[in-house]
Amino acid sequence: MEFFIDTGDLNEIKTAYSWGFVDGVTTNPSLVAKTGKNQKELIKEISQIVDGPISAEVIALDAKGMIAEGEDLATIHKNVVIKLPMTKDGMIACKHFSGKGIKTNVTLVFSANQALLAAKNGATYVSPFVGRLDDVGQTGMDLIGEIRQIFNNYGFETKILAASLRHSQHIKECAMVGADTATIPFKVIEGLFNHPLTKSGLDQFMADHAKSQK
Ligand code: G3P
């Protein structure tokens, strides 16, 4: 399963990438706004840290504007993936980019039918938002399973990029259900290392070693 980090924070990206298992980065307009940086400048900086897919989201809401913006973003680096909203205009833009071999990530996906539309239009990734469905009382992980079944039924190459992940249980469940990729906030990635028995076991090893040196 690919791990992407879901942030625009360069320090978080550098730290997580140093751990060895992060494969790429996703951003969105809210995450970019938090940095106070220009989107193109930020994506360029990220491309100099991470050698992997970097999702950059268009701001335009019309297909013509999305295409113009996306083609500009694609010039930043070969690893840039154009993030498009799950709308009619987003689908027109998705079809345009998939026809030109430019990678896309269709975002704000909340239903299996939306994911199916994106796959039919050749999206490289679809981003179902698990946490936001949980937030409104649904079981977001069920959507990942539905999309997995549909994509397997028809051999779609579109990758399921599970997004809006809130805790380590989400990561395990994504892997169990068969998401291709998980995009994960820094704090959640950091939490994946932790288990109390690992810490207590290591502390005991060190204590026993220290005793044996006396
Ligand atoms: O960046 C896309 C998605 O991961 C956003 O998640 O936490 O804003 O629901 P969140």
Short mmCIF file of C-alpha atoms and ligand atoms in Angstrom, two decimals:
data_model
loop_
_atom_site.label_atom_id
_atom_site.label_comp_id
_atom_site.label_asym_id
_atom_site.label_seq_id
_atom_site.Cartn_x
_atom_site.Cartn_y
_atom_site.Cartn_z
CA MET A 1 0.00 0.00 0.00
CA GLU A 2 1.38 3.44 -0.94
CA PHE A 3 1.65 5.92 1.94
CA PHE A 4 1.25 9.60 1.09
CA ILE A 5 1.50 12.36 3.67
CA ASP A 6 -1.44 14.77 3.66
CA THR A 7 0.12 18.15 4.43
CA GLY A 8 1.76 21.28 3.02
CA ASP A 9 4.11 21.58 6.00
CA LEU A 10 7.66 21.13 4.66
CA ASN A 11 9.09 20.13 8.05
CA GLU A 12 6.46 17.41 8.45
CA ILE A 13 7.18 16.21 4.89
CA LYS A 14 10.97 16.15 5.45
CA THR A 15 10.63 14.28 8.76
CA ALA A 16 8.12 11.71 7.52
CA TYR A 17 10.05 11.15 4.27
CA SER A 18 13.21 10.44 6.29
CA TRP A 19 11.45 7.44 7.87
CA GLY A 20 11.62 5.65 4.53
CA PHE A 21 8.06 4.44 3.88
CA VAL A 22 6.40 7.63 2.59
CA ASP A 23 5.82 7.45 -1.17
CA GLY A 24 4.22 10.79 -1.98
CA VAL A 25 2.35 13.89 -0.83
CA THR A 26 -1.20 15.21 -1.16
CA THR A 27 -2.19 18.83 -0.65
CA ASN A 28 -5.51 20.65 -0.91
CA PRO A 29 -6.41 24.35 -0.92
CA SER A 30 -6.93 24.37 2.88
CA LEU A 31 -3.53 22.75 3.52
CA VAL A 32 -1.81 25.15 1.10
CA ALA A 33 -3.53 28.17 2.69
CA LYS A 34 -2.19 27.10 6.11
CA THR A 35 1.39 27.44 4.82
CA GLY A 36 0.92 31.04 3.71
CA LYS A 37 2.86 30.14 0.55
CA ASN A 38 2.02 30.44 -3.13
CA GLN A 39 0.81 27.01 -4.33
CA LYS A 40 3.28 26.72 -7.22
CA GLU A 41 6.20 27.73 -4.97
CA LEU A 42 5.12 25.18 -2.34
CA ILE A 43 4.69 22.33 -4.84
CA LYS A 44 8.13 23.07 -6.31
CA GLU A 45 9.67 22.93 -2.84
CA ILE A 46 7.89 19.64 -2.09
CA SER A 47 9.09 18.18 -5.40
CA GLN A 48 12.67 18.87 -4.26
CA ILE A 49 12.11 16.86 -1.06
CA VAL A 50 9.99 13.88 -2.17
CA ASP A 51 10.62 11.74 -5.24
CA GLY A 52 7.05 10.52 -5.68
CA PRO A 53 3.51 11.62 -6.66
CA ILE A 54 2.60 15.12 -5.42
CA SER A 55 -1.07 16.09 -5.65
CA ALA A 56 -1.77 19.77 -6.39
CA GLU A 57 -5.43 20.84 -6.50
CA VAL A 58 -6.86 23.27 -9.03
CA ILE A 59 -8.87 26.25 -7.75
CA ALA A 60 -10.94 26.88 -10.89
CA LEU A 61 -14.46 25.42 -10.89
CA ASP A 62 -14.96 25.46 -14.66
CA ALA A 63 -13.42 22.83 -16.96
CA LYS A 64 -11.57 25.39 -19.11
CA GLY A 65 -10.02 26.99 -16.05
CA MET A 66 -9.16 23.61 -14.52
CA ILE A 67 -7.41 22.52 -17.70
CA ALA A 68 -5.42 25.76 -17.93
CA GLU A 69 -4.43 25.59 -14.25
CA GLY A 70 -3.65 21.88 -14.35
CA GLU A 71 -1.43 22.20 -17.41
CA ASP A 72 0.46 24.99 -15.63
CA LEU A 73 0.83 22.91 -12.45
CA ALA A 74 2.05 19.94 -14.49
CA THR A 75 5.02 22.03 -15.69
CA ILE A 76 6.38 22.29 -12.13
CA HIS A 77 7.64 18.69 -11.97
CA LYS A 78 7.04 15.30 -13.61
CA ASN A 79 5.73 13.97 -10.28
CA VAL A 80 2.88 16.49 -10.05
CA VAL A 81 -0.60 14.90 -10.01
CA ILE A 82 -3.48 17.23 -10.87
CA LYS A 83 -6.18 17.14 -8.19
CA LEU A 84 -9.68 17.76 -9.54
CA PRO A 85 -13.01 18.01 -7.69
CA MET A 86 -15.71 15.37 -8.30
CA THR A 87 -17.94 17.64 -10.42
CA LYS A 88 -19.16 17.63 -14.05
CA ASP A 89 -16.43 20.12 -14.93
CA GLY A 90 -13.91 18.06 -12.97
CA MET A 91 -14.84 15.02 -15.05
CA ILE A 92 -14.39 16.95 -18.32
CA ALA A 93 -10.95 18.05 -17.13
CA CYS A 94 -10.15 14.50 -15.95
CA LYS A 95 -10.94 13.09 -19.39
CA HIS A 96 -8.75 15.77 -20.98
CA PHE A 97 -5.76 15.03 -18.78
CA SER A 98 -6.07 11.23 -18.95
CA GLY A 99 -6.09 11.56 -22.74
CA LYS A 100 -2.79 13.45 -22.51
CA GLY A 101 -1.18 11.06 -20.02
CA ILE A 102 -1.20 13.66 -17.23
CA LYS A 103 -1.86 12.02 -13.86
CA THR A 104 -5.01 13.02 -11.98
CA ASN A 105 -6.45 12.62 -8.50
CA VAL A 106 -10.24 13.08 -8.32
CA THR A 107 -11.03 14.37 -4.84
CA LEU A 108 -14.05 14.96 -2.57
CA VAL A 109 -15.41 11.53 -3.50
CA PHE A 110 -18.17 10.34 -1.13
CA SER A 111 -19.94 7.61 -3.10
CA ALA A 112 -19.09 4.51 -5.13
CA ASN A 113 -20.90 5.98 -8.15
CA GLN A 114 -18.68 9.08 -8.04
CA ALA A 115 -15.60 6.83 -7.95
CA LEU A 116 -16.99 4.86 -10.91
CA LEU A 117 -17.40 8.03 -12.99
CA ALA A 118 -13.82 9.07 -12.23
CA ALA A 119 -12.46 5.63 -13.13
CA LYS A 120 -14.41 5.61 -16.40
CA ASN A 121 -12.79 8.97 -17.25
CA GLY A 122 -9.33 7.54 -16.61
CA ALA A 123 -8.49 9.09 -13.25
CA THR A 124 -5.12 7.93 -11.91
CA TYR A 125 -6.41 8.16 -8.32
CA VAL A 126 -9.79 8.66 -6.64
CA SER A 127 -9.85 10.12 -3.12
CA PRO A 128 -12.80 8.87 -1.04
CA PHE A 129 -12.95 10.91 2.22
CA VAL A 130 -13.34 8.31 4.97
CA GLY A 131 -13.18 10.57 8.03
CA ARG A 132 -15.71 13.09 6.78
CA LEU A 133 -18.24 10.29 6.19
CA ASP A 134 -17.57 9.02 9.75
CA ASP A 135 -18.08 12.60 10.95
CA VAL A 136 -21.67 12.52 9.64
CA GLY A 137 -22.48 9.13 11.15
CA GLN A 138 -21.70 6.90 8.19
CA THR A 139 -18.98 4.21 8.01
CA GLY A 140 -16.46 5.71 5.63
CA MET A 141 -14.45 2.51 5.37
CA ASP A 142 -17.45 0.74 3.82
CA LEU A 143 -17.06 3.08 0.84
CA ILE A 144 -13.46 1.93 0.32
CA GLY A 145 -14.72 -1.68 0.22
CA GLU A 146 -17.48 -0.86 -2.27
CA ILE A 147 -15.07 0.93 -4.59
CA ARG A 148 -12.54 -1.92 -4.29
CA GLN A 149 -15.18 -4.43 -5.36
CA ILE A 150 -16.34 -2.30 -8.31
CA PHE A 151 -12.80 -1.59 -9.53
CA ASN A 152 -11.92 -5.29 -9.24
CA ASN A 153 -15.10 -6.28 -11.12
CA TYR A 154 -14.08 -4.27 -14.18
CA GLY A 155 -10.28 -4.22 -13.88
CA PHE A 156 -10.08 -0.44 -13.51
CA GLU A 157 -6.47 0.69 -13.09
CA THR A 158 -7.57 3.77 -11.15
CA LYS A 159 -6.04 3.63 -7.66
CA ILE A 160 -8.12 4.01 -4.51
CA LEU A 161 -6.41 6.78 -2.50
CA ALA A 162 -8.10 6.62 0.91
CA ALA A 163 -8.21 10.13 2.35
CA SER A 164 -9.49 12.05 5.36
CA LEU A 165 -7.94 9.46 7.68
CA ARG A 166 -8.10 10.27 11.37
CA HIS A 167 -6.28 7.51 13.33
CA SER A 168 -4.14 4.38 13.07
CA GLN A 169 -7.20 2.07 12.97
CA HIS A 170 -8.13 3.72 9.67
CA ILE A 171 -4.74 2.77 8.24
CA LYS A 172 -5.06 -0.89 9.22
CA GLU A 173 -8.61 -1.02 7.89
CA CYS A 174 -7.52 0.54 4.59
CA ALA A 175 -4.86 -2.14 4.23
CA MET A 176 -7.33 -4.90 5.16
CA VAL A 177 -9.92 -3.67 2.64
CA GLY A 178 -7.33 -3.20 -0.10
CA ALA A 179 -6.96 0.53 -0.67
CA ASP A 180 -4.06 1.11 -3.05
CA THR A 181 -2.92 4.24 -1.26
CA ALA A 182 -3.58 6.02 2.04
CA THR A 183 -2.92 9.73 2.48
CA ILE A 184 -2.22 10.35 6.13
CA PRO A 185 -1.71 13.40 8.38
CA PHE A 186 1.74 13.62 10.02
CA LYS A 187 0.47 12.93 13.57
CA VAL A 188 -1.30 9.75 12.40
CA ILE A 189 1.81 8.52 10.58
CA GLU A 190 3.87 9.20 13.70
CA GLY A 191 1.36 7.26 15.79
CA LEU A 192 1.81 4.13 13.67
CA PHE A 193 5.18 3.46 15.33
CA ASN A 194 3.77 3.29 18.83
CA HIS A 195 2.79 0.30 20.96
CA PRO A 196 3.16 0.27 24.78
CA LEU A 197 4.59 -3.27 24.74
CA THR A 198 7.32 -2.21 22.31
CA LYS A 199 8.35 0.60 24.64
CA SER A 200 8.20 -1.49 27.82
CA GLY A 201 10.03 -4.34 26.13
CA LEU A 202 12.85 -2.09 24.91
CA ASP A 203 13.10 -0.39 28.31
CA GLN A 204 13.48 -3.85 29.92
CA PHE A 205 16.14 -4.90 27.38
CA MET A 206 18.13 -1.75 28.12
CA ALA A 207 17.73 -2.18 31.88
CA ASP A 208 18.88 -5.82 31.75
CA HIS A 209 21.83 -4.88 29.54
CA ALA A 210 22.82 -2.07 31.91
CA LYS A 211 22.67 -4.48 34.89
CA SER A 212 24.91 -6.95 33.09
CA GLN A 213 27.57 -4.24 32.56
CA LYS A 214 27.94 -3.61 36.34
O1 G3P B 1 -6.59 16.24 1.57
C1 G3P B 1 -7.71 15.45 1.37
C2 G3P B 1 -8.24 14.86 2.67
O2 G3P B 1 -7.26 14.01 3.21
C3 G3P B 1 -8.67 15.93 3.65
O3 G3P B 1 -8.94 15.31 4.86
O4 G3P B 1 -8.94 15.76 7.30
O5 G3P B 1 -9.67 17.60 5.73
O6 G3P B 1 -11.12 15.56 6.09
P1 G3P B 1 -9.69 16.10 6.05
#
